[in-house]
Amino acid sequence: MIRTAVIPYGKAGIIASVMLGLGRALGETIALALTLGSVFAINWDFLGPGGITIASNIANRFGEADEFGRSALIASGLVLFAITLVVNMAARAIVYRRREFVGSA
């Protein structure tokens, strides 16, 4: 029953919700800025302390940045916007592709 009724109708919603959750996680600013330390180094230890996200970097450094640094922070904000836009567009495309399941239920 689950394989024939639930998974085909719910697959698009599950995938879209995961992708939209990823998009939201990319944009979280203050929570990550307060909990993560500001370490500007590439660290492949994902479970270790330190690290910084694009959004928390913008939140922490924008007030004290000079003209060149402010331009770099605005550019990184544009990159963050582009990544979030791509994730949201992909989620909408998946939902739109599975639209034929919505009307038949």
Tab-separated table of N, CA and C in Angstrom:
chain	number	residue	atom	x	y	z
A	1	MET	N	0.819	-1.166	0.000
A	1	MET	CA	0.000	0.000	0.000
A	1	MET	C	0.871	1.239	0.000
A	2	ILE	N	1.874	1.263	0.835
A	2	ILE	CA	2.736	2.443	0.903
A	2	ILE	C	3.493	2.614	-0.402
A	3	ARG	N	3.966	1.509	-0.976
A	3	ARG	CA	4.721	1.594	-2.219
A	3	ARG	C	3.854	2.024	-3.395
A	4	THR	N	2.598	1.650	-3.408
A	4	THR	CA	1.755	1.982	-4.552
A	4	THR	C	0.935	3.262	-4.367
A	5	ALA	N	0.618	3.628	-3.151
A	5	ALA	CA	-0.262	4.787	-2.945
A	5	ALA	C	0.440	5.990	-2.331
A	6	VAL	N	1.279	5.784	-1.339
A	6	VAL	CA	1.857	6.903	-0.607
A	6	VAL	C	3.088	7.468	-1.306
A	7	ILE	N	4.025	6.614	-1.680
A	7	ILE	CA	5.290	7.093	-2.239
A	7	ILE	C	5.103	7.813	-3.578
A	8	PRO	N	4.325	7.288	-4.540
A	8	PRO	CA	4.186	8.042	-5.800
A	8	PRO	C	3.534	9.404	-5.622
A	9	TYR	N	2.577	9.526	-4.732
A	9	TYR	CA	1.891	10.811	-4.539
A	9	TYR	C	2.675	11.747	-3.626
A	10	GLY	N	3.480	11.207	-2.752
A	10	GLY	CA	4.194	12.043	-1.790
A	10	GLY	C	5.636	12.318	-2.132
A	11	LYS	N	6.185	11.684	-3.154
A	11	LYS	CA	7.605	11.835	-3.476
A	11	LYS	C	7.958	13.277	-3.832
A	12	ALA	N	7.143	13.911	-4.639
A	12	ALA	CA	7.442	15.290	-5.036
A	12	ALA	C	7.403	16.228	-3.844
A	13	GLY	N	6.439	16.044	-2.966
A	13	GLY	CA	6.358	16.887	-1.770
A	13	GLY	C	7.522	16.685	-0.828
A	14	ILE	N	7.946	15.454	-0.674
A	14	ILE	CA	9.078	15.168	0.208
A	14	ILE	C	10.356	15.771	-0.354
A	15	ILE	N	10.591	15.585	-1.645
A	15	ILE	CA	11.799	16.141	-2.267
A	15	ILE	C	11.766	17.661	-2.225
A	16	ALA	N	10.622	18.247	-2.537
A	16	ALA	CA	10.518	19.705	-2.517
A	16	ALA	C	10.708	20.257	-1.111
A	17	SER	N	10.176	19.581	-0.103
A	17	SER	CA	10.342	20.080	1.263
A	17	SER	C	11.792	19.986	1.721
A	18	VAL	N	12.487	18.940	1.312
A	18	VAL	CA	13.908	18.828	1.657
A	18	VAL	C	14.703	19.944	0.973
A	19	MET	N	14.403	20.212	-0.284
A	19	MET	CA	15.132	21.253	-1.001
A	19	MET	C	14.804	22.645	-0.459
A	20	LEU	N	13.557	22.882	-0.109
A	20	LEU	CA	13.204	24.173	0.482
A	20	LEU	C	13.810	24.326	1.876
A	21	GLY	N	13.895	23.234	2.621
A	21	GLY	CA	14.586	23.271	3.911
A	21	GLY	C	16.062	23.598	3.742
A	22	LEU	N	16.671	23.064	2.687
A	22	LEU	CA	18.064	23.391	2.393
A	22	LEU	C	18.195	24.871	2.053
A	23	GLY	N	17.253	25.377	1.274
A	23	GLY	CA	17.277	26.798	0.947
A	23	GLY	C	17.127	27.673	2.172
A	24	ARG	N	16.296	27.249	3.095
A	24	ARG	CA	16.132	28.024	4.331
A	24	ARG	C	17.385	27.936	5.193
A	25	ALA	N	17.986	26.767	5.234
A	25	ALA	CA	19.210	26.611	6.030
A	25	ALA	C	20.347	27.454	5.465
A	26	LEU	N	20.372	27.645	4.155
A	26	LEU	CA	21.399	28.498	3.570
A	26	LEU	C	21.231	29.955	3.997
A	27	GLY	N	20.004	30.370	4.265
A	27	GLY	CA	19.748	31.760	4.599
A	27	GLY	C	19.723	32.072	6.081
A	28	GLU	N	19.813	31.081	6.931
A	28	GLU	CA	19.789	31.352	8.370
A	28	GLU	C	21.012	32.182	8.743
A	29	THR	N	20.784	33.297	9.381
A	29	THR	CA	21.882	34.220	9.637
A	29	THR	C	22.230	34.334	11.110
A	30	ILE	N	21.329	34.839	11.861
A	30	ILE	CA	21.646	35.204	13.243
A	30	ILE	C	21.893	33.976	14.114
A	31	ALA	N	21.107	32.935	13.928
A	31	ALA	CA	21.297	31.738	14.749
A	31	ALA	C	22.690	31.147	14.535
A	32	LEU	N	23.129	31.084	13.301
A	32	LEU	CA	24.461	30.548	13.038
A	32	LEU	C	25.560	31.531	13.426
A	33	ALA	N	25.303	32.806	13.277
A	33	ALA	CA	26.316	33.790	13.654
A	33	ALA	C	26.561	33.762	15.157
A	34	LEU	N	25.533	33.476	15.925
A	34	LEU	CA	25.696	33.449	17.376
A	34	LEU	C	26.284	32.133	17.878
A	35	THR	N	26.052	31.038	17.164
A	35	THR	CA	26.513	29.745	17.661
A	35	THR	C	27.856	29.319	17.099
A	36	LEU	N	28.170	29.680	15.872
A	36	LEU	CA	29.441	29.292	15.280
A	36	LEU	C	30.510	30.324	15.599
A	37	GLY	N	31.721	29.853	15.668
A	37	GLY	CA	32.830	30.778	15.812
A	37	GLY	C	33.224	31.331	14.454
A	38	SER	N	33.946	32.420	14.446
A	38	SER	CA	34.379	33.036	13.193
A	38	SER	C	35.785	32.579	12.856
A	39	VAL	N	35.894	31.423	12.252
A	39	VAL	CA	37.180	30.880	11.844
A	39	VAL	C	37.248	30.935	10.329
A	40	PHE	N	38.193	31.688	9.786
A	40	PHE	CA	38.320	31.823	8.336
A	40	PHE	C	39.357	30.836	7.829
A	41	ALA	N	39.040	29.571	7.882
A	41	ALA	CA	39.921	28.529	7.378
A	41	ALA	C	39.066	27.388	6.848
A	42	ILE	N	39.569	26.739	5.803
A	42	ILE	CA	38.854	25.586	5.268
A	42	ILE	C	39.179	24.389	6.144
A	43	ASN	N	38.154	23.788	6.714
A	43	ASN	CA	38.317	22.680	7.637
A	43	ASN	C	37.462	21.529	7.149
A	44	TRP	N	38.062	20.398	6.905
A	44	TRP	CA	37.309	19.251	6.399
A	44	TRP	C	36.735	18.405	7.527
A	45	ASP	N	36.943	18.791	8.766
A	45	ASP	CA	36.343	18.114	9.912
A	45	ASP	C	34.972	18.735	10.158
A	46	PHE	N	33.930	18.080	9.630
A	46	PHE	CA	32.592	18.656	9.676
A	46	PHE	C	31.996	18.680	11.076
A	47	LEU	N	32.412	17.780	11.932
A	47	LEU	CA	31.837	17.709	13.273
A	47	LEU	C	32.629	18.504	14.299
A	48	GLY	N	33.751	19.050	13.905
A	48	GLY	CA	34.584	19.806	14.823
A	48	GLY	C	34.081	21.220	15.010
A	49	PRO	N	34.649	21.940	15.959
A	49	PRO	CA	34.221	23.321	16.215
A	49	PRO	C	34.736	24.266	15.139
A	50	GLY	N	34.109	25.408	15.066
A	50	GLY	CA	34.550	26.442	14.145
A	50	GLY	C	33.800	26.410	12.831
A	51	GLY	N	34.212	27.261	11.941
A	51	GLY	CA	33.565	27.374	10.647
A	51	GLY	C	32.680	28.598	10.603
A	52	ILE	N	32.292	28.979	9.409
A	52	ILE	CA	31.440	30.141	9.241
A	52	ILE	C	30.632	29.947	7.963
A	53	THR	N	29.428	30.450	7.961
A	53	THR	CA	28.603	30.385	6.763
A	53	THR	C	28.627	31.735	6.066
A	54	ILE	N	28.118	31.766	4.841
A	54	ILE	CA	28.096	33.026	4.093
A	54	ILE	C	27.232	34.048	4.817
A	55	ALA	N	26.059	33.615	5.273
A	55	ALA	CA	25.131	34.547	5.909
A	55	ALA	C	25.687	35.077	7.230
A	56	SER	N	26.284	34.215	8.038
A	56	SER	CA	26.831	34.703	9.303
A	56	SER	C	28.074	35.551	9.082
A	57	ASN	N	28.814	35.293	8.011
A	57	ASN	CA	29.943	36.155	7.672
A	57	ASN	C	29.465	37.566	7.347
A	58	ILE	N	28.391	37.668	6.586
A	58	ILE	CA	27.836	38.992	6.256
A	58	ILE	C	27.345	39.692	7.521
A	59	ALA	N	26.649	38.952	8.377
A	59	ALA	CA	26.108	39.558	9.594
A	59	ALA	C	27.207	40.016	10.547
A	60	ASN	N	28.276	39.258	10.648
A	60	ASN	CA	29.339	39.598	11.599
A	60	ASN	C	30.260	40.695	11.093
A	61	ARG	N	30.524	40.755	9.809
A	61	ARG	CA	31.572	41.621	9.284
A	61	ARG	C	31.087	42.894	8.598
A	62	PHE	N	29.796	43.054	8.363
A	62	PHE	CA	29.334	44.169	7.546
A	62	PHE	C	29.572	45.518	8.231
A	63	GLY	N	29.395	45.598	9.514
A	63	GLY	CA	29.547	46.876	10.213
A	63	GLY	C	30.967	47.379	10.266
A	64	GLU	N	31.933	46.521	10.281
A	64	GLU	CA	33.326	46.941	10.420
A	64	GLU	C	34.118	46.842	9.115
A	65	ALA	N	33.448	46.577	8.010
A	65	ALA	CA	34.143	46.419	6.735
A	65	ALA	C	34.420	47.765	6.094
A	66	ASP	N	35.554	47.837	5.393
A	66	ASP	CA	35.847	49.033	4.619
A	66	ASP	C	35.133	48.939	3.268
A	67	GLU	N	35.450	49.833	2.346
A	67	GLU	CA	34.734	49.878	1.070
A	67	GLU	C	34.941	48.595	0.259
A	68	PHE	N	36.171	48.097	0.199
A	68	PHE	CA	36.453	46.875	-0.545
A	68	PHE	C	35.812	45.658	0.136
A	69	GLY	N	35.897	45.618	1.451
A	69	GLY	CA	35.287	44.516	2.194
A	69	GLY	C	33.773	44.508	2.086
A	70	ARG	N	33.171	45.683	2.089
A	70	ARG	CA	31.722	45.781	1.930
A	70	ARG	C	31.300	45.291	0.548
A	71	SER	N	32.085	45.612	-0.465
A	71	SER	CA	31.790	45.118	-1.810
A	71	SER	C	31.887	43.593	-1.867
A	72	ALA	N	32.864	43.039	-1.191
A	72	ALA	CA	33.011	41.588	-1.159
A	72	ALA	C	31.843	40.944	-0.406
A	73	LEU	N	31.378	41.562	0.672
A	73	LEU	CA	30.251	41.016	1.414
A	73	LEU	C	28.961	41.097	0.605
A	74	ILE	N	28.784	42.173	-0.148
A	74	ILE	CA	27.600	42.287	-1.003
A	74	ILE	C	27.655	41.235	-2.111
A	75	ALA	N	28.850	40.993	-2.656
A	75	ALA	CA	28.994	39.956	-3.682
A	75	ALA	C	28.721	38.572	-3.109
A	76	SER	N	29.165	38.319	-1.886
A	76	SER	CA	28.866	37.020	-1.278
A	76	SER	C	27.378	36.886	-0.967
A	77	GLY	N	26.713	37.993	-0.652
A	77	GLY	CA	25.261	37.963	-0.488
A	77	GLY	C	24.558	37.649	-1.792
A	78	LEU	N	25.084	38.167	-2.891
A	78	LEU	CA	24.527	37.856	-4.203
A	78	LEU	C	24.713	36.381	-4.541
A	79	VAL	N	25.853	35.821	-4.192
A	79	VAL	CA	26.080	34.380	-4.401
A	79	VAL	C	25.110	33.567	-3.554
A	80	LEU	N	24.905	33.964	-2.307
A	80	LEU	CA	23.950	33.275	-1.447
A	80	LEU	C	22.545	33.360	-2.020
A	81	PHE	N	22.164	34.524	-2.545
A	81	PHE	CA	20.860	34.678	-3.175
A	81	PHE	C	20.728	33.770	-4.392
A	82	ALA	N	21.777	33.686	-5.198
A	82	ALA	CA	21.739	32.837	-6.393
A	82	ALA	C	21.597	31.365	-6.019
A	83	ILE	N	22.319	30.923	-4.999
A	83	ILE	CA	22.214	29.527	-4.563
A	83	ILE	C	20.810	29.239	-4.054
A	84	THR	N	20.258	30.136	-3.250
A	84	THR	CA	18.909	29.949	-2.724
A	84	THR	C	17.882	29.966	-3.844
A	85	LEU	N	18.063	30.840	-4.825
A	85	LEU	CA	17.147	30.898	-5.958
A	85	LEU	C	17.178	29.612	-6.766
A	86	VAL	N	18.362	29.061	-6.993
A	86	VAL	CA	18.472	27.801	-7.741
A	86	VAL	C	17.803	26.660	-6.982
A	87	VAL	N	18.016	26.601	-5.677
A	87	VAL	CA	17.390	25.544	-4.878
A	87	VAL	C	15.871	25.673	-4.912
A	88	ASN	N	15.352	26.882	-4.767
A	88	ASN	CA	13.899	27.079	-4.799
A	88	ASN	C	13.318	26.791	-6.179
A	89	MET	N	14.021	27.173	-7.239
A	89	MET	CA	13.532	26.873	-8.578
A	89	MET	C	13.529	25.377	-8.859
A	90	ALA	N	14.533	24.677	-8.389
A	90	ALA	CA	14.562	23.223	-8.569
A	90	ALA	C	13.426	22.555	-7.807
A	91	ALA	N	13.134	23.038	-6.607
A	91	ALA	CA	12.028	22.474	-5.835
A	91	ALA	C	10.695	22.727	-6.526
A	92	ARG	N	10.511	23.926	-7.058
A	92	ARG	CA	9.267	24.220	-7.786
A	92	ARG	C	9.157	23.397	-9.058
A	93	ALA	N	10.267	23.160	-9.731
A	93	ALA	CA	10.237	22.341	-10.943
A	93	ALA	C	9.840	20.908	-10.622
A	94	ILE	N	10.323	20.391	-9.504
A	94	ILE	CA	9.956	19.033	-9.108
A	94	ILE	C	8.481	18.957	-8.765
A	95	VAL	N	7.985	19.940	-8.048
A	95	VAL	CA	6.566	19.950	-7.701
A	95	VAL	C	5.717	20.117	-8.951
A	96	TYR	N	6.125	20.975	-9.880
A	96	TYR	CA	5.355	21.196	-11.102
A	96	TYR	C	5.365	19.952	-11.986
A	97	ARG	N	6.478	19.248	-12.012
A	97	ARG	CA	6.575	18.028	-12.806
A	97	ARG	C	5.661	16.937	-12.268
A	98	ARG	N	5.453	16.919	-10.981
A	98	ARG	CA	4.590	15.926	-10.350
A	98	ARG	C	3.169	16.438	-10.172
A	99	ARG	N	2.790	17.503	-10.845
A	99	ARG	CA	1.491	18.114	-10.681
A	99	ARG	C	0.365	17.185	-11.094
A	100	GLU	N	0.614	16.209	-11.971
A	100	GLU	CA	-0.453	15.330	-12.423
A	100	GLU	C	-1.009	14.469	-11.283
A	101	PHE	N	-0.234	14.304	-10.222
A	101	PHE	CA	-0.728	13.527	-9.084
A	101	PHE	C	-1.687	14.337	-8.209
A	102	VAL	N	-1.593	15.648	-8.258
A	102	VAL	CA	-2.396	16.491	-7.359
A	102	VAL	C	-3.876	16.434	-7.734
A	103	GLY	N	-4.216	16.514	-9.005
A	103	GLY	CA	-5.609	16.568	-9.425
A	103	GLY	C	-6.329	15.240	-9.343
A	104	SER	N	-5.605	14.126	-9.324
A	104	SER	CA	-6.274	12.819	-9.355
A	104	SER	C	-6.640	12.303	-7.968
A	105	ALA	N	-6.210	12.964	-6.917
A	105	ALA	CA	-6.476	12.453	-5.567
A	105	ALA	C	-7.812	12.797	-5.086
